[in-house]
Coordinates of C-alpha atoms in Angstrom, one line a residue:
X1 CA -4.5 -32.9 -26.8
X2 CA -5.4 -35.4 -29.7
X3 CA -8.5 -36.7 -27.7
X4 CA -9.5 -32.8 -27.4
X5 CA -9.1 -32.6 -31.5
X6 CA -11.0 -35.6 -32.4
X7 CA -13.5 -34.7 -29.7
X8 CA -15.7 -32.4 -32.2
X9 CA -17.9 -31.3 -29.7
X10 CA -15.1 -29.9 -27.1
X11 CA -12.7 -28.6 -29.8
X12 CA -14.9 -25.2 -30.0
X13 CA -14.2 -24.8 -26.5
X14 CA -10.4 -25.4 -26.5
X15 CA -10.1 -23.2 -29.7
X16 CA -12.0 -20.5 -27.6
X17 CA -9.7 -21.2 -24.7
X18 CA -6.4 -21.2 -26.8
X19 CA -8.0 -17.8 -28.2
X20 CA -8.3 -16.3 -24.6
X21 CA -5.3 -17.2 -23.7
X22 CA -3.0 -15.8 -26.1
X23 CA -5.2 -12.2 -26.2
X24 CA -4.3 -12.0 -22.7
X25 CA -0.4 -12.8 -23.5
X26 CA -0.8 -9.5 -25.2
X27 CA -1.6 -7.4 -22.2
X28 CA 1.8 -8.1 -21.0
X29 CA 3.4 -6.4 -23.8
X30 CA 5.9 -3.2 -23.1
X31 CA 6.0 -4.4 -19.3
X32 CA 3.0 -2.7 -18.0
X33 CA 4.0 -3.0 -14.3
X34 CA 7.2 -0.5 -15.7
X35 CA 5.7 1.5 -18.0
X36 CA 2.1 2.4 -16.7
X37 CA 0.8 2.1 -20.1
X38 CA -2.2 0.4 -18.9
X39 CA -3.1 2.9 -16.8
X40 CA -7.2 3.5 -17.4
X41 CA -8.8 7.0 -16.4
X42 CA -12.0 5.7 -17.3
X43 CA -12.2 3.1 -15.5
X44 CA -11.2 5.0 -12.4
X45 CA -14.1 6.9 -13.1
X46 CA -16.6 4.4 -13.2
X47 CA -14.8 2.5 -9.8
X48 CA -16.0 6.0 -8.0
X49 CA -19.1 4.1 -6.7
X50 CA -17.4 0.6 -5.5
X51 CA -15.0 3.2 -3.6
X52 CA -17.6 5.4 -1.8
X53 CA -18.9 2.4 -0.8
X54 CA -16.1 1.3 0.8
X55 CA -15.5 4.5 2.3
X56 CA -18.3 4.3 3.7
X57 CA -18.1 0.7 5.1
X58 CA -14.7 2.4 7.3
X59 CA -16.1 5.8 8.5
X60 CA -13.2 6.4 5.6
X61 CA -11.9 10.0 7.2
X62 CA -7.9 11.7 5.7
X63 CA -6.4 14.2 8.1
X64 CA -4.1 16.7 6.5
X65 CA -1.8 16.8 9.8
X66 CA 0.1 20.4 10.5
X67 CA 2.5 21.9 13.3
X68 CA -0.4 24.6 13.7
X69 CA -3.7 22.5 13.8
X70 CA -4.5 19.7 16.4
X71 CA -7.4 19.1 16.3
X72 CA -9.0 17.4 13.1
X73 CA -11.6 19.7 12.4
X74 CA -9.4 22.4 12.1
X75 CA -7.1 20.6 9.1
X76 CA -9.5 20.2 5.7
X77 CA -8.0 23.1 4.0
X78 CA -6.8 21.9 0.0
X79 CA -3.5 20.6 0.8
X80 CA -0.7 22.6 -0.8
X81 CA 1.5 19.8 -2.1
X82 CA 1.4 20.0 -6.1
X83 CA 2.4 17.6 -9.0
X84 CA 5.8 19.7 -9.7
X85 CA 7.7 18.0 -6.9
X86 CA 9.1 14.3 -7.0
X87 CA 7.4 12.8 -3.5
X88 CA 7.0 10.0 -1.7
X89 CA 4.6 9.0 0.6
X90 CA 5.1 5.8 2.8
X91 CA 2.0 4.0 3.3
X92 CA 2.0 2.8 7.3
X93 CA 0.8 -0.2 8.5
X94 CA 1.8 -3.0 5.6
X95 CA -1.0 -5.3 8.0
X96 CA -1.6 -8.4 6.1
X97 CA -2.2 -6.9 2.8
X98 CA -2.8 -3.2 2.8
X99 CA -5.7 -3.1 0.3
X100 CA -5.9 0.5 1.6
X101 CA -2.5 1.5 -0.3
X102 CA -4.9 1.1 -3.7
X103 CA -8.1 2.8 -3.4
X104 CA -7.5 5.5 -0.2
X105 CA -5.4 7.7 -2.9
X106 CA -8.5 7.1 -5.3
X107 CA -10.8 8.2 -2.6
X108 CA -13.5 11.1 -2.6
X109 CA -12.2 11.9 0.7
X110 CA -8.5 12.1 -0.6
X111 CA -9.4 14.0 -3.6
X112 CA -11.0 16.6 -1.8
X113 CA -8.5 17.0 0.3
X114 CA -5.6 16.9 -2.0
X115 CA -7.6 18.2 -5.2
X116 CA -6.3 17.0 -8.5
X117 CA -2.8 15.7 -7.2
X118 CA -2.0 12.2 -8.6
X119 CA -0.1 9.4 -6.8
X120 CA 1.1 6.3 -8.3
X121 CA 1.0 3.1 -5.6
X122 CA 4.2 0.9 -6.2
X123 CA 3.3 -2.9 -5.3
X124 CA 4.7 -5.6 -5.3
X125 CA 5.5 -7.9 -8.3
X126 CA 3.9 -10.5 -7.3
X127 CA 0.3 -7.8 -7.6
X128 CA 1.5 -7.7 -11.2
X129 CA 1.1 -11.3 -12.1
X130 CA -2.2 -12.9 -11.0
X131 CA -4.8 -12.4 -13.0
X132 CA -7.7 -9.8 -11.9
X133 CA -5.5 -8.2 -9.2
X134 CA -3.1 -7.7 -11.9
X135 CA -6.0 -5.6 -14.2
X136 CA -6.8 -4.0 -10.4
X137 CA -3.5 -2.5 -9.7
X138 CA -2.7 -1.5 -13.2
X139 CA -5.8 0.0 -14.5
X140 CA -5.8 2.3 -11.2
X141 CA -2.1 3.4 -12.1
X142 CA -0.2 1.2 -9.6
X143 CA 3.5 0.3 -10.9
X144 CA 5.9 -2.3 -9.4
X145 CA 7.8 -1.5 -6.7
X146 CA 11.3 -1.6 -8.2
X147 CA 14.5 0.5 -8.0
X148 CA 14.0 1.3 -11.9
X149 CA 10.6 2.2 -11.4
X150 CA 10.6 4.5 -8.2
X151 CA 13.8 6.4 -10.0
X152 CA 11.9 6.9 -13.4
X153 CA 8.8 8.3 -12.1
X154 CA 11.1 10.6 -9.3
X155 CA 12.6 11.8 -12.3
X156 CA 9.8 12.8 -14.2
X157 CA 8.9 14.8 -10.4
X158 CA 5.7 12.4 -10.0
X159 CA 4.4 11.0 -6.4
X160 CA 4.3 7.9 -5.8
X161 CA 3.5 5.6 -2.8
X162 CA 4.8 2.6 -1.5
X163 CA 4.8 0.7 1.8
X164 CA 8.4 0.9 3.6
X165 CA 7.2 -1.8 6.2
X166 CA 7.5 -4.5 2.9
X167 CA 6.5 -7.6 3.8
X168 CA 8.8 -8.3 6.2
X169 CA 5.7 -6.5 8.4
X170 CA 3.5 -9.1 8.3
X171 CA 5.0 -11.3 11.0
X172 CA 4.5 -8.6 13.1
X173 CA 1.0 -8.1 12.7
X174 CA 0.1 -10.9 15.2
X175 CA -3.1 -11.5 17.4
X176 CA -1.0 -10.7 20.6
X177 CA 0.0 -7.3 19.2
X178 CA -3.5 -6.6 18.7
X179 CA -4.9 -7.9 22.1
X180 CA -2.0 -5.5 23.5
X181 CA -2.6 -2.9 21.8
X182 CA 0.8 -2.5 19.7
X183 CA 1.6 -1.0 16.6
X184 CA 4.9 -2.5 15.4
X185 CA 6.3 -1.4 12.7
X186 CA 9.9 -2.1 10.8
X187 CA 12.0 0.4 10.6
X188 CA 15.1 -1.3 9.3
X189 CA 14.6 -0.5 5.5
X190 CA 16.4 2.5 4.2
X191 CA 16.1 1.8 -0.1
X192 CA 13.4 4.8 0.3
X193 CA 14.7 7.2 1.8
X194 CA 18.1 6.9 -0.1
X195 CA 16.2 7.2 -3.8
X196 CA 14.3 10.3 -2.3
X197 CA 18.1 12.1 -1.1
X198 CA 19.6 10.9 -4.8
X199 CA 15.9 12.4 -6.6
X200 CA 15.6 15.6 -4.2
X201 CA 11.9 14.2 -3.6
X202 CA 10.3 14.9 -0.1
X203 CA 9.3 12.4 2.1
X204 CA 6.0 12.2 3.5
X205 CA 5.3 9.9 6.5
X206 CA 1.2 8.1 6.6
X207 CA -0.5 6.2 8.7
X208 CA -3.6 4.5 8.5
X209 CA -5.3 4.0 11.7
X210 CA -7.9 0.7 11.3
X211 CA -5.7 -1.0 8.7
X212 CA -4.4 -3.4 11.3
X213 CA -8.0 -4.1 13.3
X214 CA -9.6 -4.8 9.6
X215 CA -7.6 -8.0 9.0
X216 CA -5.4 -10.5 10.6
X217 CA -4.1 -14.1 9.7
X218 CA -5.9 -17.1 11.1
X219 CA -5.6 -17.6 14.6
X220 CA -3.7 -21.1 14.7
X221 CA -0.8 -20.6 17.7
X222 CA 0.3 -23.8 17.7
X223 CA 0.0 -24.9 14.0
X224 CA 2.1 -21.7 13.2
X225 CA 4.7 -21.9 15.5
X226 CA 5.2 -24.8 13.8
X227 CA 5.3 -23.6 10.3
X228 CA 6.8 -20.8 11.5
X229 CA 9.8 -23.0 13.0
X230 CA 9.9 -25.2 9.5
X231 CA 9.4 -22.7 7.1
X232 CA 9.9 -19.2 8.5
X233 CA 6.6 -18.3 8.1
X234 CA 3.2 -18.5 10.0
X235 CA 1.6 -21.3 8.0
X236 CA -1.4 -21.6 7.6
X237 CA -1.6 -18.4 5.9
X238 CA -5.1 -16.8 5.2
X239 CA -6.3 -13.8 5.9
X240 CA -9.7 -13.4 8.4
X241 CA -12.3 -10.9 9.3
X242 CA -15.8 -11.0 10.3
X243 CA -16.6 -13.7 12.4
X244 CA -13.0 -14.7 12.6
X245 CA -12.8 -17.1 9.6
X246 CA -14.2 -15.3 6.1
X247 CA -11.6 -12.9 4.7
X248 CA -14.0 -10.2 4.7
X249 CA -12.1 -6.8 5.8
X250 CA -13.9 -6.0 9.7
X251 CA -16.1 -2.8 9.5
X252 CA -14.1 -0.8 11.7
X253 CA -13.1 3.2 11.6
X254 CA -10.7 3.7 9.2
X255 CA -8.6 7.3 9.8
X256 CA -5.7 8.0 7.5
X257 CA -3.5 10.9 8.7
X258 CA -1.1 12.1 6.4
X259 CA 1.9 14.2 7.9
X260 CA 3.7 17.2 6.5
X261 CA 6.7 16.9 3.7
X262 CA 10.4 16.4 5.1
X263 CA 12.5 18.3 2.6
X264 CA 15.6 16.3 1.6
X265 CA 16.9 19.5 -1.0
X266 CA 19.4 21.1 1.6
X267 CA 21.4 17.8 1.9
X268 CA 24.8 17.8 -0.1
X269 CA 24.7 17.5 -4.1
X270 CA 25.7 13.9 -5.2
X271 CA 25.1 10.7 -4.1
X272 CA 24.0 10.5 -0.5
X273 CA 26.4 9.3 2.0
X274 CA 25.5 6.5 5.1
X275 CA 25.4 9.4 7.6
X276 CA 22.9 11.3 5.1
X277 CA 20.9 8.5 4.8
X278 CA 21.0 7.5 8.5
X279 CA 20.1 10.8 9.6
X280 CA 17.1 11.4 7.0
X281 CA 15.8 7.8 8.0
X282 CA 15.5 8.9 11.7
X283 CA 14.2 12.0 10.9
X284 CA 10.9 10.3 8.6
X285 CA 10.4 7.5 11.7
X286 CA 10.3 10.3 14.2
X287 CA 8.3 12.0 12.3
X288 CA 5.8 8.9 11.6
X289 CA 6.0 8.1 15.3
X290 CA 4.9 11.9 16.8
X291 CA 2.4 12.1 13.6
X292 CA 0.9 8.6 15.4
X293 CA 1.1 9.7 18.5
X294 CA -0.9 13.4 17.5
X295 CA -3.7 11.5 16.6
X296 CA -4.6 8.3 17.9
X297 CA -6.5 9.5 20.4
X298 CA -9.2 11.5 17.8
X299 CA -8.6 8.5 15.7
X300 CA -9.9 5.9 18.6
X301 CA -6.5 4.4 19.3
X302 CA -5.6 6.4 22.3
X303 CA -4.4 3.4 24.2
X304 CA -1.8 2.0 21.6
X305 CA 1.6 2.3 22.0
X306 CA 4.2 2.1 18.9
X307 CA 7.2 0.5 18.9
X308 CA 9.6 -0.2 15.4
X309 CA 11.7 -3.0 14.8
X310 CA 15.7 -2.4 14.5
X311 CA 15.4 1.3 15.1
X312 CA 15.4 2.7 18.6
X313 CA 13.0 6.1 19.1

Protein backbone atom coordinates (compact mmCIF):
# COMPACT_ATOMS: atom_id res chain seq x y z
CA UNK A 1 0.00 0.00 0.00
CA UNK A 2 2.76 2.74 0.84
CA UNK A 3 4.60 1.89 -2.51
CA UNK A 4 1.05 2.53 -4.18
CA UNK A 5 0.87 6.11 -2.27
CA UNK A 6 4.24 7.27 -3.01
CA UNK A 7 3.82 5.95 -6.52
CA UNK A 8 2.16 9.31 -7.93
CA UNK A 9 1.47 8.04 -11.10
CA UNK A 10 -0.59 4.73 -9.85
CA UNK A 11 -2.33 6.50 -6.94
CA UNK A 12 -5.11 7.88 -9.44
CA UNK A 13 -5.76 4.51 -10.20
CA UNK A 14 -6.04 2.95 -6.71
CA UNK A 15 -8.11 6.05 -5.56
CA UNK A 16 -10.45 5.18 -8.61
CA UNK A 17 -10.34 1.50 -7.59
CA UNK A 18 -10.96 2.13 -3.78
CA UNK A 19 -13.92 4.50 -5.34
CA UNK A 20 -15.49 1.47 -7.30
CA UNK A 21 -15.21 -0.62 -4.86
CA UNK A 22 -17.03 0.86 -2.04
CA UNK A 23 -20.05 2.22 -4.65
CA UNK A 24 -20.57 -1.32 -5.26
CA UNK A 25 -20.66 -2.13 -1.34
CA UNK A 26 -23.66 -0.04 -1.64
CA UNK A 27 -25.64 -2.23 -3.89
CA UNK A 28 -25.73 -4.72 -1.21
CA UNK A 29 -27.64 -2.53 1.06
CA UNK A 30 -31.33 -3.76 2.39
CA UNK A 31 -30.36 -7.39 1.19
CA UNK A 32 -31.45 -7.27 -2.39
CA UNK A 33 -31.53 -11.06 -2.86
CA UNK A 34 -34.55 -10.73 0.06
CA UNK A 35 -36.14 -7.77 -0.70
CA UNK A 36 -36.22 -7.44 -4.60
CA UNK A 37 -35.53 -3.88 -4.38
CA UNK A 38 -33.29 -4.01 -7.26
CA UNK A 39 -35.61 -5.34 -9.31
CA UNK A 40 -35.29 -3.07 -12.92
CA UNK A 41 -38.39 -2.95 -15.34
CA UNK A 42 -36.41 -1.02 -17.58
CA UNK A 43 -33.89 -2.97 -18.02
CA UNK A 44 -36.06 -5.96 -18.74
CA UNK A 45 -37.23 -3.94 -21.46
CA UNK A 46 -34.23 -3.15 -23.13
CA UNK A 47 -32.93 -7.23 -22.63
CA UNK A 48 -36.19 -7.97 -25.00
CA UNK A 49 -33.70 -8.18 -27.94
CA UNK A 50 -30.70 -10.33 -26.28
CA UNK A 51 -33.79 -12.73 -25.37
CA UNK A 52 -35.42 -13.05 -28.85
CA UNK A 53 -32.31 -13.87 -29.88
CA UNK A 54 -31.87 -16.59 -27.78
CA UNK A 55 -35.19 -17.79 -28.47
CA UNK A 56 -34.40 -17.94 -31.50
CA UNK A 57 -31.01 -19.77 -31.21
CA UNK A 58 -33.47 -22.91 -29.35
CA UNK A 59 -36.61 -23.01 -31.73
CA UNK A 60 -37.69 -21.40 -28.10
CA UNK A 61 -41.48 -23.00 -28.24
CA UNK A 62 -43.95 -22.94 -24.33
CA UNK A 63 -46.81 -25.37 -24.45
CA UNK A 64 -49.70 -24.57 -22.16
CA UNK A 65 -50.43 -28.42 -21.46
CA UNK A 66 -54.43 -29.40 -20.69
CA UNK A 67 -56.51 -32.69 -19.93
CA UNK A 68 -58.48 -31.64 -23.21
CA UNK A 69 -55.70 -30.67 -25.89
CA UNK A 70 -52.98 -33.06 -27.09
CA UNK A 71 -51.77 -31.88 -29.52
CA UNK A 72 -49.61 -28.54 -29.40
CA UNK A 73 -51.29 -26.68 -31.81
CA UNK A 74 -54.37 -26.89 -30.21
CA UNK A 75 -53.02 -25.26 -26.63
CA UNK A 76 -51.91 -21.27 -27.28
CA UNK A 77 -55.03 -19.98 -25.80
CA UNK A 78 -54.00 -16.94 -22.97
CA UNK A 79 -53.43 -19.07 -20.01
CA UNK A 80 -55.93 -18.46 -17.25
CA UNK A 81 -53.66 -18.49 -14.25
CA UNK A 82 -53.72 -14.79 -12.77
CA UNK A 83 -51.44 -12.80 -10.24
CA UNK A 84 -54.18 -13.18 -7.34
CA UNK A 85 -53.08 -16.68 -6.45
CA UNK A 86 -49.77 -17.58 -4.50
CA UNK A 87 -48.07 -20.33 -7.09
CA UNK A 88 -45.30 -22.08 -7.71
CA UNK A 89 -43.86 -23.45 -10.61
CA UNK A 90 -40.93 -26.04 -10.44
CA UNK A 91 -38.54 -25.51 -13.07
CA UNK A 92 -37.49 -29.29 -14.45
CA UNK A 93 -34.35 -30.32 -15.47
CA UNK A 94 -31.80 -28.43 -12.94
CA UNK A 95 -28.97 -29.76 -15.91
CA UNK A 96 -25.81 -28.22 -15.15
CA UNK A 97 -27.00 -24.73 -14.69
CA UNK A 98 -30.48 -24.08 -15.89
CA UNK A 99 -29.81 -20.68 -17.50
CA UNK A 100 -33.39 -21.28 -18.82
CA UNK A 101 -34.99 -20.77 -15.14
CA UNK A 102 -33.98 -16.81 -15.87
CA UNK A 103 -34.95 -15.64 -19.25
CA UNK A 104 -37.81 -18.43 -20.41
CA UNK A 105 -40.26 -16.49 -17.92
CA UNK A 106 -38.98 -13.21 -19.64
CA UNK A 107 -39.60 -14.68 -22.93
CA UNK A 108 -41.89 -13.25 -25.93
CA UNK A 109 -43.04 -16.71 -26.25
CA UNK A 110 -44.03 -16.86 -22.38
CA UNK A 111 -45.58 -13.60 -22.42
CA UNK A 112 -47.82 -14.34 -24.97
CA UNK A 113 -48.84 -17.15 -23.63
CA UNK A 114 -49.23 -16.12 -20.10
CA UNK A 115 -50.00 -12.34 -20.83
CA UNK A 116 -48.99 -9.91 -18.13
CA UNK A 117 -48.49 -12.67 -15.34
CA UNK A 118 -45.19 -12.13 -13.35
CA UNK A 119 -42.99 -14.79 -11.91
CA UNK A 120 -40.11 -14.30 -9.66
CA UNK A 121 -37.11 -17.04 -10.25
CA UNK A 122 -35.61 -18.08 -6.75
CA UNK A 123 -31.81 -19.06 -7.16
CA UNK A 124 -29.40 -19.90 -5.42
CA UNK A 125 -27.27 -17.75 -3.11
CA UNK A 126 -24.41 -18.32 -4.46
CA UNK A 127 -26.30 -16.33 -8.04
CA UNK A 128 -26.52 -13.52 -5.54
CA UNK A 129 -22.79 -12.93 -4.87
CA UNK A 130 -20.61 -12.85 -8.01
CA UNK A 131 -20.41 -10.00 -9.58
CA UNK A 132 -22.39 -9.53 -13.09
CA UNK A 133 -24.53 -12.63 -12.54
CA UNK A 134 -25.48 -11.08 -9.39
CA UNK A 135 -26.73 -7.61 -11.43
CA UNK A 136 -28.28 -10.56 -13.94
CA UNK A 137 -30.47 -12.24 -11.57
CA UNK A 138 -31.55 -9.32 -9.63
CA UNK A 139 -32.31 -6.74 -12.14
CA UNK A 140 -34.67 -9.44 -13.89
CA UNK A 141 -36.49 -9.97 -10.43
CA UNK A 142 -34.80 -13.19 -9.31
CA UNK A 143 -34.70 -13.55 -5.31
CA UNK A 144 -32.80 -16.17 -3.35
CA UNK A 145 -34.07 -19.27 -2.82
CA UNK A 146 -34.67 -19.25 0.91
CA UNK A 147 -37.37 -20.46 3.35
CA UNK A 148 -37.92 -16.58 4.34
CA UNK A 149 -38.13 -15.57 0.88
CA UNK A 150 -40.45 -18.32 -0.81
CA UNK A 151 -42.91 -17.65 2.43
CA UNK A 152 -42.85 -13.75 1.95
CA UNK A 153 -43.66 -13.60 -1.54
CA UNK A 154 -46.43 -16.71 -1.09
CA UNK A 155 -47.90 -14.38 1.25
CA UNK A 156 -48.16 -11.50 -0.61
CA UNK A 157 -50.02 -14.34 -3.38
CA UNK A 158 -47.05 -13.81 -5.95
CA UNK A 159 -45.56 -16.70 -8.25
CA UNK A 160 -42.55 -17.64 -8.07
CA UNK A 161 -40.22 -20.32 -9.61
CA UNK A 162 -37.57 -22.36 -8.33
CA UNK A 163 -35.90 -25.65 -9.41
CA UNK A 164 -36.96 -28.67 -6.95
CA UNK A 165 -34.10 -30.88 -8.57
CA UNK A 166 -31.41 -28.27 -6.42
CA UNK A 167 -28.23 -29.15 -7.16
CA UNK A 168 -28.11 -32.29 -5.93
CA UNK A 169 -29.26 -32.89 -9.87
CA UNK A 170 -26.26 -32.23 -11.35
CA UNK A 171 -24.56 -35.61 -10.67
CA UNK A 172 -27.13 -36.99 -12.46
CA UNK A 173 -26.84 -35.15 -15.59
CA UNK A 174 -24.02 -37.49 -16.84
CA UNK A 175 -22.82 -38.35 -20.53
CA UNK A 176 -24.20 -41.93 -20.03
CA UNK A 177 -27.74 -40.69 -19.23
CA UNK A 178 -27.56 -38.71 -22.28
CA UNK A 179 -26.16 -41.51 -24.65
CA UNK A 180 -29.19 -43.62 -23.11
CA UNK A 181 -31.56 -41.52 -23.43
CA UNK A 182 -32.54 -40.89 -19.57
CA UNK A 183 -34.06 -38.17 -17.92
CA UNK A 184 -33.32 -38.45 -14.21
CA UNK A 185 -34.61 -36.40 -12.02
CA UNK A 186 -34.55 -36.18 -7.97
CA UNK A 187 -37.50 -36.47 -6.43
CA UNK A 188 -36.49 -36.72 -2.78
CA UNK A 189 -36.99 -32.92 -1.81
CA UNK A 190 -40.23 -32.04 -0.28
CA UNK A 191 -39.38 -28.17 1.31
CA UNK A 192 -41.66 -27.12 -1.80
CA UNK A 193 -44.38 -28.69 -1.75
CA UNK A 194 -44.76 -28.28 2.14
CA UNK A 195 -44.44 -24.18 1.91
CA UNK A 196 -47.16 -24.37 -0.93
CA UNK A 197 -49.75 -26.72 1.64
CA UNK A 198 -48.83 -24.09 4.64
CA UNK A 199 -49.38 -20.87 1.86
CA UNK A 200 -52.51 -22.52 -0.01
CA UNK A 201 -50.41 -21.77 -3.31
CA UNK A 202 -50.81 -24.34 -6.28
CA UNK A 203 -48.27 -26.27 -7.60
CA UNK A 204 -47.37 -26.23 -11.11
CA UNK A 205 -45.15 -28.93 -12.54
CA UNK A 206 -42.46 -27.69 -15.89
CA UNK A 207 -40.33 -29.22 -17.88
CA UNK A 208 -37.97 -28.01 -20.30
CA UNK A 209 -37.24 -30.34 -23.05
CA UNK A 210 -33.49 -29.39 -24.62
CA UNK A 211 -32.18 -28.06 -21.28
CA UNK A 212 -30.19 -31.23 -20.71
CA UNK A 213 -28.85 -31.80 -24.62
CA UNK A 214 -27.66 -27.87 -24.46
CA UNK A 215 -24.99 -28.44 -21.75
CA UNK A 216 -23.04 -31.04 -20.00
CA UNK A 217 -19.83 -31.21 -17.88
CA UNK A 218 -16.55 -32.12 -19.41
CA UNK A 219 -16.22 -35.55 -20.45
CA UNK A 220 -13.22 -36.83 -18.19
CA UNK A 221 -14.50 -40.56 -16.93
CA UNK A 222 -11.59 -41.44 -15.31
CA UNK A 223 -10.36 -38.06 -13.93
CA UNK A 224 -13.86 -37.77 -12.29
CA UNK A 225 -14.32 -40.83 -10.79
CA UNK A 226 -11.55 -39.92 -9.15
CA UNK A 227 -12.62 -36.55 -7.89
CA UNK A 228 -15.72 -37.92 -7.57
CA UNK A 229 -14.22 -40.64 -5.06
CA UNK A 230 -12.00 -37.77 -3.16
CA UNK A 231 -14.21 -35.14 -3.08
CA UNK A 232 -17.80 -36.17 -3.87
CA UNK A 233 -17.97 -34.34 -6.83
CA UNK A 234 -17.12 -34.87 -10.63
CA UNK A 235 -13.97 -32.77 -10.70
CA UNK A 236 -12.97 -31.25 -13.14
CA UNK A 237 -16.04 -29.21 -13.22
CA UNK A 238 -16.78 -27.04 -16.37
CA UNK A 239 -19.51 -26.86 -18.36
CA UNK A 240 -19.19 -27.72 -22.43
CA UNK A 241 -21.18 -27.28 -25.55
CA UNK A 242 -20.33 -26.91 -29.08
CA UNK A 243 -17.60 -28.81 -30.20
CA UNK A 244 -17.43 -30.50 -26.91
CA UNK A 245 -15.02 -28.11 -24.97
CA UNK A 246 -16.33 -24.11 -25.16
CA UNK A 247 -19.12 -23.61 -22.71
CA UNK A 248 -21.32 -22.33 -25.35
CA UNK A 249 -25.08 -23.67 -24.77
CA UNK A 250 -25.56 -26.40 -28.07
CA UNK A 251 -28.23 -25.00 -30.60
CA UNK A 252 -30.68 -27.59 -30.01
CA UNK A 253 -34.83 -27.41 -29.80
CA UNK A 254 -35.74 -26.03 -26.82
CA UNK A 255 -39.70 -26.92 -25.76
CA UNK A 256 -40.97 -25.89 -22.38
CA UNK A 257 -44.31 -27.50 -21.52
CA UNK A 258 -45.90 -26.18 -18.66
CA UNK A 259 -48.68 -28.37 -16.93
CA UNK A 260 -51.87 -27.53 -15.31
CA UNK A 261 -52.12 -26.11 -11.40
CA UNK A 262 -52.49 -28.88 -8.54
CA UNK A 263 -54.69 -27.16 -6.03
CA UNK A 264 -53.40 -27.75 -2.49
CA UNK A 265 -56.79 -25.44 -0.81
CA UNK A 266 -58.91 -28.59 0.05
CA UNK A 267 -56.16 -30.02 2.30
CA UNK A 268 -56.85 -29.53 6.24
CA UNK A 269 -56.34 -25.88 7.76
CA UNK A 270 -53.05 -25.73 9.79
CA UNK A 271 -49.84 -26.91 9.39
CA UNK A 272 -49.49 -29.82 6.98
CA UNK A 273 -48.93 -33.09 8.35
CA UNK A 274 -46.17 -35.93 6.78
CA UNK A 275 -49.03 -37.79 5.14
CA UNK A 276 -50.30 -34.31 3.57
CA UNK A 277 -47.04 -33.66 2.42
CA UNK A 278 -46.32 -37.22 1.21
CA UNK A 279 -49.32 -37.45 -0.71
CA UNK A 280 -49.20 -33.82 -2.37
CA UNK A 281 -45.40 -34.71 -3.29
CA UNK A 282 -46.59 -37.85 -5.26
CA UNK A 283 -49.33 -36.21 -6.66
CA UNK A 284 -46.83 -33.02 -8.36
CA UNK A 285 -44.09 -35.98 -9.63
CA UNK A 286 -46.87 -37.93 -11.20
CA UNK A 287 -48.06 -35.17 -12.57
CA UNK A 288 -44.46 -34.01 -13.94
CA UNK A 289 -43.91 -37.52 -15.12
CA UNK A 290 -47.36 -37.97 -17.42
CA UNK A 291 -46.89 -34.08 -18.40
CA UNK A 292 -43.24 -35.61 -19.82
CA UNK A 293 -44.54 -38.41 -21.07
CA UNK A 294 -47.61 -36.20 -23.13
CA UNK A 295 -45.18 -34.54 -24.90
CA UNK A 296 -41.81 -35.78 -25.71
CA UNK A 297 -42.73 -37.16 -28.62
CA UNK A 298 -44.01 -33.56 -30.35
CA UNK A 299 -41.08 -32.16 -28.40
CA UNK A 300 -38.37 -34.60 -30.30
CA UNK A 301 -37.74 -36.82 -27.21
CA UNK A 302 -39.92 -39.65 -28.02
CA UNK A 303 -37.36 -42.22 -27.21
CA UNK A 304 -36.42 -41.01 -23.52
CA UNK A 305 -37.50 -42.65 -20.68
CA UNK A 306 -37.72 -40.89 -17.10
CA UNK A 307 -36.81 -42.24 -14.11
CA UNK A 308 -36.57 -40.06 -10.37
CA UNK A 309 -34.24 -40.67 -7.79
CA UNK A 310 -35.75 -41.82 -4.16
CA UNK A 311 -39.24 -41.81 -5.32
CA UNK A 312 -40.72 -44.81 -7.04
CA UNK A 313 -43.53 -43.95 -10.04
Amino acid sequence: WWQWVNNYPALPVYIALTGIHLFYLMSWQGRPEYSGHRHWEEFIIRLQSTIALIEDYFSFEVILSTKQNIGSRQIRSISPLKDTEARIFGFHPHGMYPCSVIWAPLSHRFRKTFGKLKIYTMTDAFTHVVPAMREFCQYTGGLEVSRAVVSGMLKKKKSIMLVPGGQGEIMLHTRANLNNNIIELCGRHKGFVRMALRHDAELVPTFNFGELQAIENIYLPRIQGLGRIIFGFPLPFFPVGIWGFLPIPRKVKMTWVIGEPIKTKARITGKPTEEEVDRFHLQYFTALKDLIEKHKHEAGYGTYKTSFQGLDI
